[in-house]
Every structure is written in C-alpha cells, then in structure tokens.
mmCIF file of C-alpha atoms in Angstrom:
data_model
loop_
_atom_site.group_PDB
_atom_site.id
_atom_site.type_symbol
_atom_site.label_atom_id
_atom_site.label_comp_id
_atom_site.label_asym_id
_atom_site.label_seq_id
_atom_site.Cartn_x
_atom_site.Cartn_y
_atom_site.Cartn_z
ATOM 1 C CA MET A 90 154.882 -130.112 -86.041
ATOM 2 C CA ASN A 91 153.051 -130.727 -89.096
ATOM 3 C CA ILE A 92 151.536 -128.130 -91.537
ATOM 4 C CA PHE A 93 147.904 -128.853 -90.529
ATOM 5 C CA LYS A 94 148.795 -127.992 -86.705
ATOM 6 C CA GLN A 95 150.767 -124.938 -88.011
ATOM 7 C CA PHE A 96 148.071 -124.021 -89.997
ATOM 8 C CA TYR A 97 145.807 -123.930 -87.078
ATOM 9 C CA LYS A 98 147.966 -122.248 -84.499
ATOM 10 C CA SER A 99 148.887 -119.649 -87.119
ATOM 11 C CA ILE A 100 145.206 -118.698 -87.031
ATOM 12 C CA TYR A 101 145.554 -117.207 -83.673
ATOM 13 C CA SER A 102 148.802 -117.480 -82.077
ATOM 14 C CA PRO A 103 151.525 -114.924 -83.162
ATOM 15 C CA LYS A 104 153.685 -116.650 -80.292
ATOM 16 C CA ASP A 105 153.712 -120.142 -82.305
ATOM 17 C CA ILE A 106 154.450 -117.779 -85.702
ATOM 18 C CA ALA A 107 157.450 -116.395 -84.248
ATOM 19 C CA THR A 108 158.906 -120.175 -83.135
ATOM 20 C CA PHE A 109 158.447 -121.005 -86.807
ATOM 21 C CA ARG A 110 161.541 -118.883 -88.001
ATOM 22 C CA PHE A 111 163.837 -121.654 -87.161
ATOM 23 C CA GLN A 112 162.150 -124.158 -89.525
ATOM 24 C CA GLY A 113 163.747 -125.375 -92.904
ATOM 25 C CA ILE A 114 162.591 -122.992 -95.784
ATOM 26 C CA GLY A 115 161.561 -125.945 -98.137
ATOM 27 C CA LYS A 116 158.689 -126.700 -95.179
ATOM 28 C CA THR A 117 157.953 -122.723 -95.347
ATOM 29 C CA ILE A 118 157.510 -122.910 -99.011
ATOM 30 C CA LEU A 119 155.166 -125.758 -99.150
ATOM 31 C CA TYR A 120 153.036 -123.964 -96.397
ATOM 32 C CA VAL A 121 152.770 -121.145 -98.913
ATOM 33 C CA PHE A 122 151.777 -123.642 -101.839
ATOM 34 C CA PHE A 123 149.059 -125.230 -99.129
ATOM 35 C CA LEU A 124 147.731 -121.647 -98.231
ATOM 36 C CA THR A 125 147.413 -121.002 -102.038
ATOM 37 C CA PHE A 126 145.786 -124.079 -102.821
ATOM 38 C CA LEU A 127 143.163 -123.782 -99.915
ATOM 39 C CA SER A 128 142.572 -119.876 -101.089
ATOM 40 C CA ILE A 129 141.686 -120.867 -105.036
ATOM 41 C CA LEU A 130 139.107 -123.796 -103.746
ATOM 42 C CA PRO A 131 136.127 -121.672 -104.155
ATOM 43 C CA SER A 132 137.222 -120.048 -107.190
ATOM 44 C CA ILE A 133 137.385 -123.927 -108.289
ATOM 45 C CA TYR A 134 134.372 -124.865 -107.178
ATOM 46 C CA TYR A 135 132.643 -122.012 -108.802
ATOM 47 C CA LEU A 136 134.125 -122.436 -112.075
ATOM 48 C CA SER A 137 133.314 -126.162 -112.164
ATOM 49 C CA THR A 138 129.734 -125.083 -111.188
ATOM 50 C CA MET A 139 129.567 -122.188 -113.600
ATOM 51 C CA LEU A 140 130.979 -124.617 -116.227
ATOM 52 C CA ASN A 141 128.805 -127.106 -116.215
ATOM 53 C CA GLU A 142 125.449 -125.328 -115.716
ATOM 54 C CA GLY A 143 126.692 -122.826 -118.262
ATOM 55 C CA ILE A 144 126.979 -125.682 -120.857
ATOM 56 C CA GLU A 145 123.777 -127.307 -120.068
ATOM 57 C CA SER A 146 121.873 -123.684 -120.297
ATOM 58 C CA THR A 147 123.387 -123.039 -123.253
ATOM 59 C CA LYS A 148 122.411 -125.901 -125.331
ATOM 60 C CA SER A 149 119.277 -125.800 -123.983
ATOM 61 C CA VAL A 150 118.713 -122.010 -125.026
ATOM 62 C CA ILE A 151 120.518 -122.188 -128.496
ATOM 63 C CA SER A 152 118.298 -125.350 -129.729
ATOM 64 C CA ASP A 153 114.706 -123.833 -128.584
ATOM 65 C CA GLU A 154 114.859 -120.024 -127.742
ATOM 66 C CA ILE A 155 117.625 -118.688 -130.029
ATOM 67 C CA PRO A 156 116.538 -117.794 -133.580
ATOM 68 C CA GLY A 157 118.979 -118.937 -136.259
ATOM 69 C CA PHE A 158 122.054 -116.798 -136.947
ATOM 70 C CA THR A 159 125.337 -117.048 -139.204
ATOM 71 C CA ILE A 160 128.830 -115.635 -138.435
ATOM 72 C CA GLU A 161 130.250 -114.778 -141.774
ATOM 73 C CA ASN A 162 132.807 -112.340 -143.074
ATOM 74 C CA GLY A 163 133.381 -111.203 -139.742
ATOM 75 C CA SER A 164 129.950 -110.154 -138.924
ATOM 76 C CA LEU A 165 127.096 -111.570 -137.523
ATOM 77 C CA SER A 166 123.409 -112.193 -139.125
ATOM 78 C CA ALA A 167 120.402 -113.461 -137.496
ATOM 79 C CA GLU A 168 116.793 -114.012 -138.076
ATOM 80 C CA THR A 169 115.700 -110.955 -135.891
ATOM 81 C CA ASP A 170 115.291 -107.174 -135.915
ATOM 82 C CA VAL A 171 116.059 -106.675 -132.551
ATOM 83 C CA PRO A 172 118.500 -107.694 -129.656
ATOM 84 C CA ILE A 173 117.485 -110.830 -127.745
ATOM 85 C CA THR A 174 118.529 -111.351 -124.058
ATOM 86 C CA ILE A 175 117.600 -114.610 -122.515
ATOM 87 C CA ASP A 176 118.212 -114.643 -118.824
ATOM 88 C CA LYS A 177 118.912 -117.694 -116.910
ATOM 89 C CA GLY A 178 119.150 -116.749 -113.464
ATOM 90 C CA ASP A 179 122.611 -116.641 -113.052
ATOM 91 C CA PHE A 180 123.581 -116.675 -116.553
ATOM 92 C CA SER A 181 122.731 -114.754 -119.873
ATOM 93 C CA ILE A 182 122.848 -115.323 -123.571
ATOM 94 C CA ILE A 183 122.598 -112.409 -125.734
ATOM 95 C CA VAL A 184 122.197 -112.394 -129.850
ATOM 96 C CA ASP A 185 122.828 -108.940 -131.081
ATOM 97 C CA PRO A 186 122.808 -108.599 -134.982
ATOM 98 C CA THR A 187 121.781 -104.723 -134.887
ATOM 99 C CA GLY A 188 125.150 -103.350 -133.321
ATOM 100 C CA VAL A 189 123.241 -101.819 -130.640
ATOM 101 C CA ILE A 190 124.134 -103.834 -127.744
ATOM 102 C CA THR A 191 128.210 -102.990 -126.985
ATOM 103 C CA THR A 192 130.868 -104.826 -124.764
ATOM 104 C CA GLU A 193 130.120 -102.485 -121.930
ATOM 105 C CA ASP A 194 126.856 -103.393 -121.686
ATOM 106 C CA VAL A 195 128.102 -107.272 -121.480
ATOM 107 C CA GLU A 196 130.422 -106.099 -118.833
ATOM 108 C CA ASP A 197 127.468 -105.473 -116.385
ATOM 109 C CA GLU A 198 126.100 -108.782 -116.661
ATOM 110 C CA ASP A 199 127.703 -111.048 -114.103
ATOM 111 C CA ASN A 200 127.720 -114.290 -116.200
ATOM 112 C CA ALA A 201 127.054 -114.091 -119.865
ATOM 113 C CA ILE A 202 128.017 -114.648 -123.621
ATOM 114 C CA ALA A 203 127.093 -112.472 -126.175
ATOM 115 C CA LEU A 204 126.948 -112.675 -129.914
ATOM 116 C CA LEU A 205 127.365 -109.262 -131.014
ATOM 117 C CA LYS A 206 127.394 -107.733 -134.476
ATOM 118 C CA ASN A 207 131.134 -107.772 -135.101
ATOM 119 C CA GLU A 208 132.516 -109.814 -131.622
ATOM 120 C CA ILE A 209 131.992 -112.451 -129.261
ATOM 121 C CA SER A 210 132.044 -111.312 -125.744
ATOM 122 C CA VAL A 211 131.982 -114.016 -122.404
ATOM 123 C CA ALA A 212 131.650 -112.155 -119.031
ATOM 124 C CA ALA A 213 132.215 -114.219 -116.003
ATOM 125 C CA GLY A 214 132.786 -113.166 -112.222
ATOM 126 C CA GLY A 215 133.496 -109.424 -112.792
ATOM 127 C CA ARG A 216 135.970 -109.837 -116.162
ATOM 128 C CA ILE A 217 135.216 -109.917 -119.662
ATOM 129 C CA ASP A 218 136.825 -111.375 -122.667
ATOM 130 C CA THR A 219 136.223 -110.329 -126.229
ATOM 131 C CA TYR A 220 136.986 -111.862 -129.225
ATOM 132 C CA SER A 221 136.300 -110.154 -132.876
ATOM 133 C CA TYR A 222 134.913 -112.328 -135.595
ATOM 134 C CA SER A 223 137.522 -111.037 -138.207
ATOM 135 C CA MET A 224 140.599 -112.226 -136.007
ATOM 136 C CA MET A 225 139.072 -115.813 -137.035
ATOM 137 C CA GLU A 226 139.892 -115.527 -140.730
ATOM 138 C CA GLY A 227 137.307 -117.563 -143.102
ATOM 139 C CA LEU A 228 134.969 -118.581 -140.029
ATOM 140 C CA ASN A 229 131.678 -119.327 -141.108
ATOM 141 C CA LEU A 230 129.639 -120.384 -137.935
ATOM 142 C CA THR A 231 125.828 -121.291 -138.097
ATOM 143 C CA LYS A 232 123.513 -122.307 -135.082
ATOM 144 C CA ALA A 233 124.194 -126.002 -135.697
ATOM 145 C CA ASP A 234 127.704 -125.308 -135.826
ATOM 146 C CA PHE A 235 127.381 -123.536 -132.379
ATOM 147 C CA ILE A 236 125.594 -126.409 -130.785
ATOM 148 C CA GLU A 237 128.056 -129.021 -132.102
ATOM 149 C CA ILE A 238 131.091 -126.852 -130.548
ATOM 150 C CA VAL A 239 128.968 -126.634 -127.109
ATOM 151 C CA ASP A 240 128.642 -130.805 -127.364
ATOM 152 C CA THR A 241 132.709 -130.796 -127.790
ATOM 153 C CA VAL A 242 133.319 -128.500 -124.854
ATOM 154 C CA ASP A 243 130.768 -130.356 -122.705
ATOM 155 C CA GLY A 244 133.004 -133.720 -123.669
ATOM 156 C CA MET A 245 135.893 -131.814 -122.606
ATOM 157 C CA LYS A 246 134.853 -130.531 -119.150
ATOM 158 C CA GLY A 247 137.407 -133.339 -117.715
ATOM 159 C CA ILE A 248 140.355 -131.783 -119.382
ATOM 160 C CA ILE A 249 139.209 -127.961 -119.321
ATOM 161 C CA ILE A 250 138.658 -127.672 -115.745
ATOM 162 C CA PRO A 251 142.013 -129.500 -114.421
ATOM 163 C CA VAL A 252 143.922 -127.229 -116.995
ATOM 164 C CA ILE A 253 142.228 -124.131 -115.695
ATOM 165 C CA SER A 254 142.742 -124.826 -111.974
ATOM 166 C CA ILE A 255 146.332 -125.623 -112.452
ATOM 167 C CA PHE A 256 146.989 -122.368 -114.211
ATOM 168 C CA MET A 257 145.172 -120.471 -111.466
ATOM 169 C CA PHE A 258 146.949 -122.458 -108.955
ATOM 170 C CA LEU A 259 150.403 -121.562 -110.419
ATOM 171 C CA VAL A 260 149.262 -117.850 -111.009
ATOM 172 C CA SER A 261 148.097 -117.640 -107.210
ATOM 173 C CA SER A 262 150.994 -119.372 -106.177
ATOM 174 C CA ALA A 263 153.506 -116.723 -107.638
ATOM 175 C CA VAL A 264 151.224 -113.593 -106.266
ATOM 176 C CA SER A 265 151.206 -115.249 -102.967
ATOM 177 C CA PHE A 266 155.332 -115.743 -102.935
ATOM 178 C CA ILE A 267 155.688 -111.488 -104.001
ATOM 179 C CA GLU A 268 152.782 -111.193 -101.479
ATOM 180 C CA VAL A 269 155.177 -112.621 -98.655
ATOM 181 C CA SER A 270 158.475 -111.463 -99.643
ATOM 182 C CA ILE A 271 157.022 -107.637 -99.512
ATOM 183 C CA LEU A 272 155.584 -108.606 -95.840
ATOM 184 C CA ALA A 273 158.824 -109.902 -95.028
ATOM 185 C CA TRP A 274 160.607 -106.408 -96.190
ATOM 186 C CA ILE A 275 158.038 -104.424 -93.978
ATOM 187 C CA GLY A 276 159.281 -106.808 -91.324
ATOM 188 C CA LEU A 277 162.464 -105.079 -91.725
ATOM 189 C CA LEU A 278 160.969 -101.843 -90.500
ATOM 190 C CA LEU A 279 158.686 -103.595 -87.739
ATOM 191 C CA LYS A 280 161.647 -105.305 -86.313
ATOM 192 C CA ASN A 281 163.067 -102.210 -85.786
ATOM 193 C CA LEU A 282 160.244 -100.579 -84.029
ATOM 194 C CA ALA A 283 159.968 -103.652 -81.991
ATOM 195 C CA GLY A 284 163.421 -103.151 -81.034
ATOM 196 C CA ARG A 285 164.139 -106.771 -81.987
ATOM 197 C CA SER A 286 167.318 -108.312 -84.169
ATOM 198 C CA ILE A 287 166.072 -110.858 -86.710
ATOM 199 C CA SER A 288 167.220 -111.488 -90.176
ATOM 200 C CA TYR A 289 165.106 -111.512 -93.508
ATOM 201 C CA ARG A 290 165.258 -115.086 -94.021
ATOM 202 C CA HIS A 291 163.790 -115.542 -90.514
ATOM 203 C CA LEU A 292 161.158 -112.617 -91.290
ATOM 204 C CA TRP A 293 160.261 -114.393 -94.640
ATOM 205 C CA ARG A 294 159.325 -117.546 -92.654
ATOM 206 C CA MET A 295 157.189 -115.842 -90.190
ATOM 207 C CA ALA A 296 155.547 -113.645 -92.762
ATOM 208 C CA ALA A 297 154.304 -116.962 -94.662
ATOM 209 C CA TYR A 298 152.465 -117.902 -91.762
ATOM 210 C CA SER A 299 151.272 -114.227 -90.878
ATOM 211 C CA VAL A 300 149.238 -114.401 -94.090
ATOM 212 C CA THR A 301 147.016 -117.399 -92.667
ATOM 213 C CA LEU A 302 144.297 -115.515 -90.850
ATOM 214 C CA PRO A 303 143.348 -112.971 -93.606
ATOM 215 C CA THR A 304 143.954 -115.832 -96.149
ATOM 216 C CA VAL A 305 141.234 -118.075 -94.107
ATOM 217 C CA PHE A 306 139.066 -115.071 -93.712
ATOM 218 C CA PHE A 307 138.673 -114.246 -97.346
ATOM 219 C CA THR A 308 138.704 -118.062 -98.464
ATOM 220 C CA ILE A 309 135.482 -118.129 -96.722
ATOM 221 C CA MET A 310 134.049 -114.998 -97.900
ATOM 222 C CA SER A 311 134.686 -116.340 -101.290
ATOM 223 C CA ALA A 312 132.953 -119.273 -100.540
ATOM 224 C CA LEU A 313 129.822 -117.553 -99.416
ATOM 225 C CA ASN A 314 130.180 -115.267 -102.519
ATOM 226 C CA THR A 315 130.220 -112.123 -100.536
ATOM 227 C CA LEU A 316 132.048 -108.828 -101.624
ATOM 228 C CA VAL A 317 134.445 -107.330 -98.536
ATOM 229 C CA PRO A 318 134.789 -103.853 -99.183
ATOM 230 C CA ASN A 319 138.513 -102.515 -99.085
ATOM 231 C CA SER A 320 139.585 -105.930 -99.032
ATOM 232 C CA PHE A 321 143.220 -105.112 -100.419
ATOM 233 C CA TYR A 322 143.871 -103.005 -97.689
ATOM 234 C CA ILE A 323 141.839 -105.158 -94.796
ATOM 235 C CA ASN A 324 144.211 -107.814 -96.048
ATOM 236 C CA TRP A 325 147.383 -106.182 -95.850
ATOM 237 C CA PHE A 326 146.372 -104.321 -92.471
ATOM 238 C CA VAL A 327 146.010 -107.463 -90.695
ATOM 239 C CA GLU A 328 149.264 -109.106 -91.946
ATOM 240 C CA ILE A 329 151.231 -106.567 -90.944
ATOM 241 C CA ILE A 330 149.575 -106.318 -87.416
ATOM 242 C CA ILE A 331 149.944 -110.171 -87.172
ATOM 243 C CA LEU A 332 153.780 -110.187 -87.946
ATOM 244 C CA PHE A 333 154.282 -107.261 -85.934
ATOM 245 C CA LEU A 334 152.952 -109.045 -82.926
ATOM 246 C CA ALA A 335 154.903 -112.375 -83.730
ATOM 247 C CA ILE A 336 157.928 -109.992 -84.051
ATOM 248 C CA LYS A 337 157.508 -108.805 -80.595
ATOM 249 C CA GLU A 338 156.974 -112.332 -79.291
ATOM 250 C CA ILE A 339 160.766 -112.887 -80.079
ATOM 251 C CA PRO A 340 163.154 -112.141 -76.682
ATOM 252 C CA LYS A 341 165.026 -108.931 -76.864
ATOM 253 C CA GLU A 342 169.036 -109.710 -77.081
ATOM 254 C CA LYS A 343 170.579 -109.312 -73.838
ATOM 255 C CA THR A 344 173.130 -106.322 -73.603
ATOM 256 C CA THR A 345 176.160 -106.951 -71.217
ATOM 257 C CA ILE A 346 177.802 -104.292 -69.682
ATOM 258 C CA GLU A 347 181.339 -103.953 -68.773
ATOM 259 C CA SER A 348 182.369 -102.487 -65.535
#
C-alpha cells in the first residue's frame, strides 16, 4: 500500500492502522516525515505571505510615513517627540525614541516591527524577538540605511524562505518523532488494558499512523487561521483513543488448555 493510501485510511480506520504494524520501519519513518511536512505547509504559506507583504509595506511606510531617524551609540533618536504607530492592517510599524513603548506593548501586536529607544522588536505569529542596539557595537543606522537593508532582504527572499522552511521542517520532525515515541510508550499501557500482546516496535509503527487524524484537523485549522482552545489536550486525547482502538483490532492470542 502506498503512503497516500495509508494516509487516507489512517484518517478513519483503526483496523488498517493495526495492520501497518508489520511494515518496515523505513516506510513508517518516511510517513512521519510526510505528516510533518503536511503540518507545516500553512505556516510556510503564512511566512511567505507575511514576508512579502511586510517587506512591501515596510518600504512604503519608511519612505513616506516615518520621520527621519538615527540609531547611534545604542540609542534611537528621531524627528518626533511622541511615539508613532502606523497600522497597515495585519502589520504594524512602531517608532518610539521616547522610551514610552515597551517590549510587552509590542508583544500585543500580531505582526509588527518596532524601533524602540534602545532595541528593535519583531513580533510575528504570537512570538517576539528583541535585539538590543548595544549588541551591535559601532552601529550607526539612518532611515536611508534602513531602506537599503529592506531592499537587500527583499532581494534575498528566494533564499530566506527556503532556509527558514527547512529549519521549521527539521525542528517539527524532531518534535513529531518524540511525540510518536511517547505515544508508543503510552501504548504499552493501553495494550494491557485491551489484553493484547504486542511489542514496542509494533506499537511505534501504529502510533505513527494514529497521529494522522489530529494532524489533519490541526493543519486545516492552521490553514484557516483558527485557534483551537485546549489544542494540546485534544490532540493527545484523540491520538490515544485512536491507538487504543487500533490495538483492540489486533486478535487476542489463543490459549491452549492441556487436558
């Protein structure tokens, strides 16, 4: 059975998942990589979209709407006495030479880049990264320099997006293998509850396919940009139930009674 047919059957059939326990470990590992790639597709799409839109918005805003500024000796100075926030729908640009706006304020933004008094903060998808100007010794950056940097990043999109995507895939793959391994260990308890005799290596193969349904569900939710409350617990609950149902599909060993 090819990997795509296995994928389809793993969505709804614990009985088929039980039969996959006999296949080679190499094919199962390939399946985990396949599921991982599928799960990060929405993130890669939003990364590409955000990068493209963010670069264009940033260039336009810096050129036309942001006052002149200079970053020198670890501090920001600008031709304004008040913080400036420019909202571009899903993306915001903040310039604050006064020190009023904090990193916590930037974190409240969905997607934003903020030039603060002593640091630059970048918020994206609920995560924030902050870099102090003092870390970049000898930094002397003006508005014109910043526009030039944005143009350079724009020209490197074809490299940046694949590199970040590969990094996301590698990290997500490691997490997926850990998740499958933990689920297989839980399977050792489930097999006792079901009264079945099955080794860990077979449970690992079954666990790899038991994560299919929740992976598909959360991938769809991610594609729709929809937050699922208690997603961690829902994910594990569904995986455990599917693995348990698959274990129950394994025939019990026949016992012989000597006369």
